[in-house]
CSV table of N, CA and C in Angstrom, one decimal:
chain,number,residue,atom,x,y,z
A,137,UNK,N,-157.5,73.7,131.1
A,137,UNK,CA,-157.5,72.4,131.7
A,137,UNK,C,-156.1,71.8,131.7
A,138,UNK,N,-155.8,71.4,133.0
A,138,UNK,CA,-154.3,71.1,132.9
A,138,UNK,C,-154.9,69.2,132.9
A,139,UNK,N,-153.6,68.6,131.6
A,139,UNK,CA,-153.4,67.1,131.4
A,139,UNK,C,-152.0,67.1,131.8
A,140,UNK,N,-151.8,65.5,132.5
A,140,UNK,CA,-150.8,65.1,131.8
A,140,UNK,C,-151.1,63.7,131.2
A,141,UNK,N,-150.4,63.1,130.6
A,141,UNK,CA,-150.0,61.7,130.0
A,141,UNK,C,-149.0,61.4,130.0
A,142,UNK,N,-148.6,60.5,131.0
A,142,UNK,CA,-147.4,59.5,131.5
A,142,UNK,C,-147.0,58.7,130.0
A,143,UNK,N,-146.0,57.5,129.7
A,143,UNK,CA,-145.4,56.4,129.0
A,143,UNK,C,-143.9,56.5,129.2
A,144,UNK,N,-143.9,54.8,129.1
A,144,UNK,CA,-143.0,53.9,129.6
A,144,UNK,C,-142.9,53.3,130.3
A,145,UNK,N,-141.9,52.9,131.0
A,145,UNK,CA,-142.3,51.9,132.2
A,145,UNK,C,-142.4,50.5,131.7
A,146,UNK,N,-142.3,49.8,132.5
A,146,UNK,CA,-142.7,48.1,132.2
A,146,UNK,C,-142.0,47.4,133.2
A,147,UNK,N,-141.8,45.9,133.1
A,147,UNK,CA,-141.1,44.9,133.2
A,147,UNK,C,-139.6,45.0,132.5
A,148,UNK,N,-138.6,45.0,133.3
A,148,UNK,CA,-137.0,45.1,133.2
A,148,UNK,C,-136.3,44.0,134.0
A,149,UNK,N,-135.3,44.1,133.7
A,149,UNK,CA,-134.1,43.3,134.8
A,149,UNK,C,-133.2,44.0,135.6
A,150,UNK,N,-132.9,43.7,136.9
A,150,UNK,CA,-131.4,45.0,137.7
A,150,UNK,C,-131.1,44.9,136.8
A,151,UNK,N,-130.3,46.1,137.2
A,151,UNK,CA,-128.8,47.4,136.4
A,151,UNK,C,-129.6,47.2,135.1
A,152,UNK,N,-130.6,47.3,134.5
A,152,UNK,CA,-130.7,48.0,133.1
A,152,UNK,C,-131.3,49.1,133.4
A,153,UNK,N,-131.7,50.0,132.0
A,153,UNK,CA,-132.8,51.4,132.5
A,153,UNK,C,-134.0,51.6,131.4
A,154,UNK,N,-134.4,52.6,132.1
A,154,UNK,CA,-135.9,52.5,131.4
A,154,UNK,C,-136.0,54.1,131.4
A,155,UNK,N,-136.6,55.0,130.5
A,155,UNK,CA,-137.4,56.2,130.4
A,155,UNK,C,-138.8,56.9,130.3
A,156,UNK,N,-139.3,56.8,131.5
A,156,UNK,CA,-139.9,57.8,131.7
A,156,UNK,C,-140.6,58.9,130.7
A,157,UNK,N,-141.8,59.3,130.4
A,157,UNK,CA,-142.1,60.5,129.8
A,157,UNK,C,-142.9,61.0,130.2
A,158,UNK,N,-143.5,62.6,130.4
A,158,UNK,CA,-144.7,62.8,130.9
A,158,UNK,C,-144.8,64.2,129.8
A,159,UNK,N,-146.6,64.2,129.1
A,159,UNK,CA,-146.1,65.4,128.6
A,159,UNK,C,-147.4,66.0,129.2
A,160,UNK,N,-146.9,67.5,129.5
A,160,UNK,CA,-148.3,68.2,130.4
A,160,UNK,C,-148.8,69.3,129.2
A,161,UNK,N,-149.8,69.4,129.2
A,161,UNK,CA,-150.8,70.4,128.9
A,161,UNK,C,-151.3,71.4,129.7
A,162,UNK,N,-151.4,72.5,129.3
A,162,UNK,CA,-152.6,73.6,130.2
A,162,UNK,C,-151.7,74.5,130.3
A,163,UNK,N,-150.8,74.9,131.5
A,163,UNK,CA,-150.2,75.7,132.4
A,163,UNK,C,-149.3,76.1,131.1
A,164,UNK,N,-148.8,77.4,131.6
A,164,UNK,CA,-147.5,77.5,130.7
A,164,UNK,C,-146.4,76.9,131.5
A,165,UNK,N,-146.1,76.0,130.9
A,165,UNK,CA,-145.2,74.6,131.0
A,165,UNK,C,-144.1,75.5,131.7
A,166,UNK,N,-143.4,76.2,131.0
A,166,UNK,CA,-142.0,76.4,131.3
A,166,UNK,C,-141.9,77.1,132.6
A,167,UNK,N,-142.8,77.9,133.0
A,167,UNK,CA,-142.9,78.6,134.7
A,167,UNK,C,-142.7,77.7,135.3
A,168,UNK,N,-142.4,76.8,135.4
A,168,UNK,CA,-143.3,75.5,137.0
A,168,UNK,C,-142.0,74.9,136.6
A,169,UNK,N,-141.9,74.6,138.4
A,169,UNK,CA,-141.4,73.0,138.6
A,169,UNK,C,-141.8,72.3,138.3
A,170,UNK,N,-141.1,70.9,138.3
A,170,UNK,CA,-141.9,69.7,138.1
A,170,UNK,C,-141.0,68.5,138.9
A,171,UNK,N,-142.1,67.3,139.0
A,171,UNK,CA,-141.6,66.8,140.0
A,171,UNK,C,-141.8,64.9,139.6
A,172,UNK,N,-141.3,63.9,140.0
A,172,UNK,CA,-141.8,62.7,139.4
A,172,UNK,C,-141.6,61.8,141.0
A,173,UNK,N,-142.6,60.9,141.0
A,173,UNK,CA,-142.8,60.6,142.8
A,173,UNK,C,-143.1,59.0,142.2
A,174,UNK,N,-142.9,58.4,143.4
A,174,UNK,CA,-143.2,57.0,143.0
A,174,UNK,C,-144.1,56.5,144.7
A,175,UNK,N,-145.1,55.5,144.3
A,175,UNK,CA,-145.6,54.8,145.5
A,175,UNK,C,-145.6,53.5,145.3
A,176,UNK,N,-145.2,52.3,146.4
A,176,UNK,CA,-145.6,51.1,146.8
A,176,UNK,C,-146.7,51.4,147.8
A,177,UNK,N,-147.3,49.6,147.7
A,177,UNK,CA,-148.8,49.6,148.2
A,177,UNK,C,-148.0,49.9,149.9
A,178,UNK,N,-148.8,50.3,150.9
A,178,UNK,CA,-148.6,50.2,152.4
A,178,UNK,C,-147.4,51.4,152.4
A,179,UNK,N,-147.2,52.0,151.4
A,179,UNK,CA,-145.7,53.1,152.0
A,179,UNK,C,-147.0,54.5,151.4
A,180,UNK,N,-146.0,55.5,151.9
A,180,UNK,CA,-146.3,56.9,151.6
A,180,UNK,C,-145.8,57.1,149.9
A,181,UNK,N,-146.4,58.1,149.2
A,181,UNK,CA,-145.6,58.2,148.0
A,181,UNK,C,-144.5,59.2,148.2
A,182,UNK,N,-143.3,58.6,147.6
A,182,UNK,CA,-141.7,58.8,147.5
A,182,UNK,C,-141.6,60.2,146.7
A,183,UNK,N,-141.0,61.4,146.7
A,183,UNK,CA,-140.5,62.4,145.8
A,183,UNK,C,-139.2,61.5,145.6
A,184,UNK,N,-139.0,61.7,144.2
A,184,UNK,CA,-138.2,60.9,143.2
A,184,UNK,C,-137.0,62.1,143.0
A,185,UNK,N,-137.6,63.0,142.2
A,185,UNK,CA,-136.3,63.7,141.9
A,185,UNK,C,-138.0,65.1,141.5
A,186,UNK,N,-137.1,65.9,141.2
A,186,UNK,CA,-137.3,67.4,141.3
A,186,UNK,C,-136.5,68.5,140.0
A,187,UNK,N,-137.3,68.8,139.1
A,187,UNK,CA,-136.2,70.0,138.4
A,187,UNK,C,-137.6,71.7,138.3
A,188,UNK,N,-136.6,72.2,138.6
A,188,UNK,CA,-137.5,73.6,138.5
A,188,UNK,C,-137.2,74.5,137.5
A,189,UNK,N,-137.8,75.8,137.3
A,189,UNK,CA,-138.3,76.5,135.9
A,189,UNK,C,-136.6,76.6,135.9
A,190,UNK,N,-136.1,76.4,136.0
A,190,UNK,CA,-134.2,77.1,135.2
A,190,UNK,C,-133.7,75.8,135.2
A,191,UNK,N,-134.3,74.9,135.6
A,191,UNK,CA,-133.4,73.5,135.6
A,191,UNK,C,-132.6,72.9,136.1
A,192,UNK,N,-132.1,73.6,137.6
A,192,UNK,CA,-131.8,73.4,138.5
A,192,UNK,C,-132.9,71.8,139.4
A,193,UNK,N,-131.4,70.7,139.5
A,193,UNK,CA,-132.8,69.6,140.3
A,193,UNK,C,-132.3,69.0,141.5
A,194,UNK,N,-133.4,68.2,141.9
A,194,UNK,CA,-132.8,67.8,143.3
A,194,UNK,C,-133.3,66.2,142.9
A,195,UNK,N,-132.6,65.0,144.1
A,195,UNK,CA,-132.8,63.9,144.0
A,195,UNK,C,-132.9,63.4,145.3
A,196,UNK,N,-133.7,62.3,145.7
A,196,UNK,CA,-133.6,61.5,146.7
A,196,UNK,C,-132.6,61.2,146.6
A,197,UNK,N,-132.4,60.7,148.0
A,197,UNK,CA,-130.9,59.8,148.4
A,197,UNK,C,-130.8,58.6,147.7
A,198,UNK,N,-131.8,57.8,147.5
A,198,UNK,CA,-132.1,56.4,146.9
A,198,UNK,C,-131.9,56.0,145.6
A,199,UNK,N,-131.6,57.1,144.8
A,199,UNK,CA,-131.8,57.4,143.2
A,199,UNK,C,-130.9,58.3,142.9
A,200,UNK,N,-129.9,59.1,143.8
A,200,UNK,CA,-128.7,59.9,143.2
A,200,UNK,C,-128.0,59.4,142.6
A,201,UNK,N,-127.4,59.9,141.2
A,201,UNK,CA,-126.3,59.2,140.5
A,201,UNK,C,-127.0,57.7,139.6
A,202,UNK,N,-128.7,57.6,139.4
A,202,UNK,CA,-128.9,56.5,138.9
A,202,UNK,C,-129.9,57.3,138.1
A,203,UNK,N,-130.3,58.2,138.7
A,203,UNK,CA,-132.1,58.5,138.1
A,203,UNK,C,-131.4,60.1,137.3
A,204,UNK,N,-132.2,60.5,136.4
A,204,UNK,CA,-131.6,62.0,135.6
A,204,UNK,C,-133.2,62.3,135.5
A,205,UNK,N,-133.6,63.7,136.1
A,205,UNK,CA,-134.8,64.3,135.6
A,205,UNK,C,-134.3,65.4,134.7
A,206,UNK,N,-135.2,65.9,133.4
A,206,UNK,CA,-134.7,66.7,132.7
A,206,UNK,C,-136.4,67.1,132.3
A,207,UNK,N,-136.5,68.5,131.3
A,207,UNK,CA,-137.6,68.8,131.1
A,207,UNK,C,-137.0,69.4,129.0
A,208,UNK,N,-138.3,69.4,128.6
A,208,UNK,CA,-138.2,69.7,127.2
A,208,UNK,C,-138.8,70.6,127.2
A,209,UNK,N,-139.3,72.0,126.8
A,209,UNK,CA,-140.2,73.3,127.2
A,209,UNK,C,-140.9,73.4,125.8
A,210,UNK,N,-140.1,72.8,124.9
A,210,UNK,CA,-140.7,73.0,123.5
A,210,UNK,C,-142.0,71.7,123.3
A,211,UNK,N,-141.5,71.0,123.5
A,211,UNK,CA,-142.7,69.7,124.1
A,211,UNK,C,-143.3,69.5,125.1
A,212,UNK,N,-143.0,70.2,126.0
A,212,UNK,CA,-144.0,70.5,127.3
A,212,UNK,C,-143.9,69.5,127.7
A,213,UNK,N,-143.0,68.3,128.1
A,213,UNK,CA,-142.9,67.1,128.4
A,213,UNK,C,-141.3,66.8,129.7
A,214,UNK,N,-142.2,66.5,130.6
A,214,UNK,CA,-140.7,66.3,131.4
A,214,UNK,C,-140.2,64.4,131.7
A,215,UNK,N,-139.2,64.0,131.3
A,215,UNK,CA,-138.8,63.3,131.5
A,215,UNK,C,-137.5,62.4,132.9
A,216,UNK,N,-137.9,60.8,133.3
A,216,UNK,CA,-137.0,60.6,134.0
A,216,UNK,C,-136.4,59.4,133.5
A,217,UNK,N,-135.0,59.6,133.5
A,217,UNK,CA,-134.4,58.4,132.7
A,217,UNK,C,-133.7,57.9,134.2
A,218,UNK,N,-133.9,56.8,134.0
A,218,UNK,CA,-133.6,55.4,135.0
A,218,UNK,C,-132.7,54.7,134.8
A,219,UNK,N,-131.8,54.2,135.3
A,219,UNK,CA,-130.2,53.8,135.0
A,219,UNK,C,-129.9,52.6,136.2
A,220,UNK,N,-129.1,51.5,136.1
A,220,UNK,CA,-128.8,50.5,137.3
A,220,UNK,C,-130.2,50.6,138.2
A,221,UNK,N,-131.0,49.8,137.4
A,221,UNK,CA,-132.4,50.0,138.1
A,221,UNK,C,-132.1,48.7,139.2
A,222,UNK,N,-133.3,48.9,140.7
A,222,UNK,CA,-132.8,48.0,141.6
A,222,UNK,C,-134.2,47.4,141.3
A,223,UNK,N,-134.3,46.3,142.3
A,223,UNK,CA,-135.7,45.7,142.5
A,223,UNK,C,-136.8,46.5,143.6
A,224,UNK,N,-135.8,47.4,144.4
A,224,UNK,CA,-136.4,48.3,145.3
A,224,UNK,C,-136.8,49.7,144.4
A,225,UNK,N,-136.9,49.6,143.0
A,225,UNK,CA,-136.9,50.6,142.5
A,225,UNK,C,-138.4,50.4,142.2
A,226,UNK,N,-138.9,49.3,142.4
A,226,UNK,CA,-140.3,48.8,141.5
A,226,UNK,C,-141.2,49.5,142.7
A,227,UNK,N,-142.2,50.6,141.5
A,227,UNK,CA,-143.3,51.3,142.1
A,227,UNK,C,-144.2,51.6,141.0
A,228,UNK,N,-144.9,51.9,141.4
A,228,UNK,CA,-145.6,53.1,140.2
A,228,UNK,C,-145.6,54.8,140.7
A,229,UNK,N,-144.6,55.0,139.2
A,229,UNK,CA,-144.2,56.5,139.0
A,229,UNK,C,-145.1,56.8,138.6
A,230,UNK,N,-145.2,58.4,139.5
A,230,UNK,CA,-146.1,59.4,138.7
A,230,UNK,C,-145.5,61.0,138.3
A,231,UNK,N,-145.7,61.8,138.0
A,231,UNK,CA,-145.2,62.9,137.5
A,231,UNK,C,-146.3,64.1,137.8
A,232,UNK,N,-145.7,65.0,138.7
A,232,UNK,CA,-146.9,66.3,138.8
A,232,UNK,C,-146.5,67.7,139.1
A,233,UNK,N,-147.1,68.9,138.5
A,233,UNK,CA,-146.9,69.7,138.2
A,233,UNK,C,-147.8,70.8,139.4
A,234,UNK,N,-147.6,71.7,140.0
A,234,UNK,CA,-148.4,72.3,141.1
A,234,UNK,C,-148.6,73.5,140.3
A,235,UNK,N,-149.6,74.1,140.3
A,235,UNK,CA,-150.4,74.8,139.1
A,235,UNK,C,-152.2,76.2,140.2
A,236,UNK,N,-151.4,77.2,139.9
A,236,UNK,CA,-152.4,78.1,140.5
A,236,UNK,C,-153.4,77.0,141.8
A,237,UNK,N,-151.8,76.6,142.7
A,237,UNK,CA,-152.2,76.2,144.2
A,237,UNK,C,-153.2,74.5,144.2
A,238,UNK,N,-153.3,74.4,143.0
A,238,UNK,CA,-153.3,72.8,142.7
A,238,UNK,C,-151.9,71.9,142.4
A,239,UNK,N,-152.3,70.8,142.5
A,239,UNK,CA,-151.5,69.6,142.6
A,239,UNK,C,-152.0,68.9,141.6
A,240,UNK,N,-151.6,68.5,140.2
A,240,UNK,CA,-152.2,67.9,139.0
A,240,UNK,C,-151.0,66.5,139.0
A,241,UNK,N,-151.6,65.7,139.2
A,241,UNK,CA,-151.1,64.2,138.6
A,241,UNK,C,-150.8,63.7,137.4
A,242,UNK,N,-150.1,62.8,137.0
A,242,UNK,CA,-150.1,61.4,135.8
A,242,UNK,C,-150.8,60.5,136.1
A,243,UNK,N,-151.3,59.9,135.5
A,243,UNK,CA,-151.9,58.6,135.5
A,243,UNK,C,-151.4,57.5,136.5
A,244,UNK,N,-150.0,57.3,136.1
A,244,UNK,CA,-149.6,57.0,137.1
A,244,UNK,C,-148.9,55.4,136.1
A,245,UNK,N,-147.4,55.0,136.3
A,245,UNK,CA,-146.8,54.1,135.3
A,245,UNK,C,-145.7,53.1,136.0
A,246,UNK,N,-146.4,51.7,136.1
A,246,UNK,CA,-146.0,50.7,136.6
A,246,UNK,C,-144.3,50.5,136.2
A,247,UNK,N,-143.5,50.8,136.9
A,247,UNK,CA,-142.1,50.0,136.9
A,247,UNK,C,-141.7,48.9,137.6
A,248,UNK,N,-141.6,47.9,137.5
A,248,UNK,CA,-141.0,46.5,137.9
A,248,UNK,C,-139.5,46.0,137.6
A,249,UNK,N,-138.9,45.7,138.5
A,249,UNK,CA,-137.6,45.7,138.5
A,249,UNK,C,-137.3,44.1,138.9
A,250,UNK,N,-137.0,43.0,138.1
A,250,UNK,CA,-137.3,41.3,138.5
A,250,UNK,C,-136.4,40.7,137.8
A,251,UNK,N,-135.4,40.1,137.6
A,251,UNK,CA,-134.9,39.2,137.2
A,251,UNK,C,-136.0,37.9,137.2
């Protein structure tokens, strides 16, 4: 049975940052990419950033140079640390792992960006 379980996230102010955690269960963790996406209501959901089994990652245009995805193999937990957060950054993140031709989700973790 593949889990994950999201934490973090909340209410912040611009330019501070926030982290992200996601820790997965099931799959052997360290094979797989992994990926963390974010949706607002009325849009499509966003790919955020991207790191794959050697740790090589990719980033949206919107979040280069602000957002870091990294992964822990020993904790089976991949993380996204958030930096000079905008107001356009407020969604709710989710984090998912694609697994013997599935697509397994997080829960899914409110970020708000508001002075």
């Amino acid at each position: 049975q593949v889990r994950l379980v999201q934490s973090g996230g909340g209410l912040v102010q611009p330019g501070t940052s926030l982290r992200l955690s996601c820790v997965i269960s099931g799959p052997n963790f360290r094979l797989h990419p992994l990926t963390w996406h974010r949706a607002v209501p009325g849009k499509q959901r966003e790919l955020v950033a991207e790191i794959s089994s050697s740790g090589a990652t990719n980033y949206a245009d919107s979040v280069k140079g602000r957002f870091t995805i990294s992964r822990d193999n020993v904790r089976t937990t991949v993380y996204l640390q958030m930096n000079s957060l905008k107001s356009e950054d407020t969604a709710v993140y989710y984090c998912k792992i694609s697994y013997k031709g599935n697509d397994y989700w997080g829960q899914g973790t409110q970020v708000t960006v508001s002075s």
